[in-house]
Coordinates of C-alpha atoms in Angstrom, one line a residue:
M1 CA 20.8 -62.7 15.9
A2 CA 24.4 -62.6 14.5
Q3 CA 26.6 -59.6 15.4
A4 CA 28.2 -57.6 12.6
A5 CA 32.0 -57.7 12.5
A6 CA 33.5 -54.7 14.3
D7 CA 37.0 -53.1 14.4
D8 CA 39.0 -52.7 17.6
Q9 CA 37.1 -49.6 18.7
G10 CA 33.7 -51.3 18.3
R11 CA 32.7 -49.6 15.1
P12 CA 31.1 -51.8 12.4
A13 CA 33.8 -53.0 10.0
L14 CA 33.5 -52.4 6.2
A15 CA 32.9 -55.4 4.0
P16 CA 36.1 -56.5 2.2
G17 CA 37.0 -54.2 -0.7
M18 CA 34.5 -51.5 0.3
G19 CA 37.2 -49.0 1.4
P20 CA 38.6 -48.4 -2.0
K21 CA 35.1 -48.4 -3.6
A22 CA 34.0 -45.8 -1.0
A23 CA 37.1 -43.7 -1.7
S24 CA 36.6 -43.9 -5.4
A25 CA 32.9 -42.9 -5.1
M26 CA 33.9 -39.9 -2.9
L27 CA 36.5 -38.8 -5.4
F28 CA 34.0 -39.2 -8.3
M29 CA 31.3 -37.2 -6.4
G30 CA 33.7 -34.5 -5.5
M31 CA 34.8 -34.1 -9.1
A32 CA 31.2 -34.1 -10.2
Q33 CA 30.2 -31.4 -7.7
T34 CA 33.3 -29.3 -8.7
G35 CA 32.3 -29.7 -12.4
R36 CA 28.8 -28.7 -11.6
L37 CA 29.9 -25.6 -9.7
V38 CA 32.3 -24.5 -12.5
L39 CA 29.5 -25.0 -15.1
T40 CA 27.1 -23.0 -12.9
V41 CA 29.5 -20.1 -12.6
L42 CA 30.4 -20.1 -16.3
S43 CA 26.7 -20.3 -17.3
T44 CA 25.9 -17.4 -15.0
V45 CA 28.7 -15.3 -16.5
V46 CA 27.6 -16.1 -20.1
V47 CA 24.0 -15.3 -19.3
A48 CA 25.0 -12.0 -17.6
R49 CA 27.0 -11.1 -20.7
I50 CA 24.2 -11.9 -23.1
L51 CA 21.3 -10.2 -21.2
S52 CA 21.0 -6.5 -20.4
P53 CA 21.3 -5.7 -16.7
G54 CA 17.5 -5.1 -16.5
D55 CA 16.7 -8.5 -18.0
Y56 CA 19.3 -10.2 -15.8
G57 CA 17.7 -8.5 -12.8
L58 CA 14.3 -9.7 -13.9
I59 CA 15.5 -13.3 -13.9
A60 CA 17.1 -12.7 -10.5
M61 CA 13.7 -11.6 -9.2
V62 CA 11.9 -14.7 -10.4
A63 CA 14.5 -17.3 -9.6
P64 CA 13.8 -17.5 -5.8
V65 CA 10.1 -18.1 -6.4
T66 CA 10.8 -20.8 -9.0
A67 CA 13.5 -22.4 -6.8
F68 CA 11.3 -22.5 -3.8
V69 CA 8.4 -24.1 -5.6
M70 CA 10.7 -26.6 -7.3
F71 CA 12.1 -27.6 -3.9
F72 CA 8.9 -29.7 -3.6
Q73 CA 9.1 -31.3 -7.0
D74 CA 10.3 -34.8 -6.3
L75 CA 8.6 -35.3 -3.0
G76 CA 11.3 -37.8 -2.0
L77 CA 10.2 -40.2 -4.7
N78 CA 13.8 -40.2 -6.1
S79 CA 15.1 -41.3 -2.8
A80 CA 12.7 -44.2 -2.8
T81 CA 14.0 -45.3 -6.1
I82 CA 17.7 -44.9 -5.1
Q83 CA 17.4 -46.6 -1.8
A84 CA 15.4 -49.6 -3.1
K85 CA 17.5 -52.7 -3.4
S86 CA 15.5 -53.6 -6.6
I87 CA 12.7 -51.9 -8.3
S88 CA 10.2 -53.4 -10.8
A89 CA 9.2 -51.8 -14.0
E90 CA 5.7 -51.4 -12.6
Q91 CA 7.0 -49.5 -9.5
S92 CA 9.3 -47.4 -11.7
N93 CA 6.4 -46.5 -14.0
S94 CA 4.2 -45.6 -11.0
L95 CA 6.9 -43.4 -9.5
F96 CA 7.4 -41.7 -12.9
W97 CA 3.7 -40.8 -13.2
R98 CA 3.6 -39.6 -9.6
N99 CA 6.6 -37.4 -10.3
M100 CA 4.8 -36.1 -13.4
L101 CA 1.7 -35.4 -11.4
A102 CA 3.7 -33.5 -8.8
S103 CA 5.4 -31.5 -11.6
V104 CA 2.1 -30.6 -13.2
V105 CA 0.7 -29.4 -9.8
I106 CA 3.9 -27.4 -9.2
A107 CA 3.7 -25.9 -12.7
L108 CA 0.1 -24.9 -12.1
V109 CA 1.1 -23.4 -8.7
L110 CA 3.7 -21.3 -10.6
V111 CA 1.2 -20.2 -13.1
A112 CA -1.3 -19.3 -10.3
L113 CA 1.5 -17.4 -8.5
S114 CA 2.5 -15.4 -11.5
P115 CA 0.0 -12.5 -11.0
A116 CA 1.1 -12.2 -7.4
V117 CA 4.8 -12.1 -8.4
A118 CA 4.0 -9.4 -11.0
W119 CA 2.1 -7.4 -8.4
F120 CA 4.9 -7.8 -5.8
Y121 CA 7.6 -6.6 -8.2
A122 CA 5.3 -4.1 -10.0
D123 CA 6.5 -5.6 -13.2
I124 CA 4.2 -7.6 -15.5
R125 CA 7.3 -9.2 -17.1
A126 CA 8.1 -10.9 -13.8
G127 CA 4.6 -12.6 -13.9
F128 CA 5.1 -13.8 -17.4
L129 CA 8.6 -15.1 -16.6
T130 CA 7.2 -17.0 -13.6
A131 CA 4.5 -18.6 -15.7
A132 CA 7.0 -19.5 -18.4
S133 CA 9.2 -21.1 -15.8
A134 CA 6.5 -23.7 -15.3
L135 CA 7.6 -25.2 -18.6
G136 CA 11.0 -25.9 -17.1
V137 CA 9.3 -27.7 -14.1
L138 CA 7.4 -29.9 -16.5
L139 CA 10.5 -30.8 -18.5
G140 CA 12.4 -31.4 -15.3
G141 CA 9.7 -33.8 -14.1
L142 CA 10.2 -35.9 -17.2
A143 CA 13.8 -36.5 -16.1
L144 CA 13.4 -37.1 -12.4
Q145 CA 12.7 -40.8 -12.4
H146 CA 15.2 -41.6 -15.1
T147 CA 17.9 -39.7 -13.2
A148 CA 17.1 -41.7 -10.1
L149 CA 17.3 -45.0 -12.0
M150 CA 20.8 -44.1 -13.2
T151 CA 22.0 -43.3 -9.7

């Protein structure tokens, strides 16, 4: 078996031209994350200004439940797409439908949890908002595979 090239300290050497590409990718990702953070803060400020404090608090009550359930949405299938050297149309199609199935199951879990959320917070509106957030899960599921293909 052939040994990979190494630098003077025994670490694997980068392929020629990879250093500038890696630096460029790091810079791009840093700018993208910074932009995402700025947009998140700005959208939070705008929503806080539009909604009454009670309505904003209602969203704050439901957000952790929705975020926790959505944590399981992609089931690592996006990573499979991103890490594959090549992916056929059939494999991509299969992963899309598996993502959609997972999204439907998660949406149903949110709808099923909505009465418990309403009971926990003693506010029926929290239950309705939890059930309504299932629509966002379904719409997000439509984009998962396409986003992974663009990465």
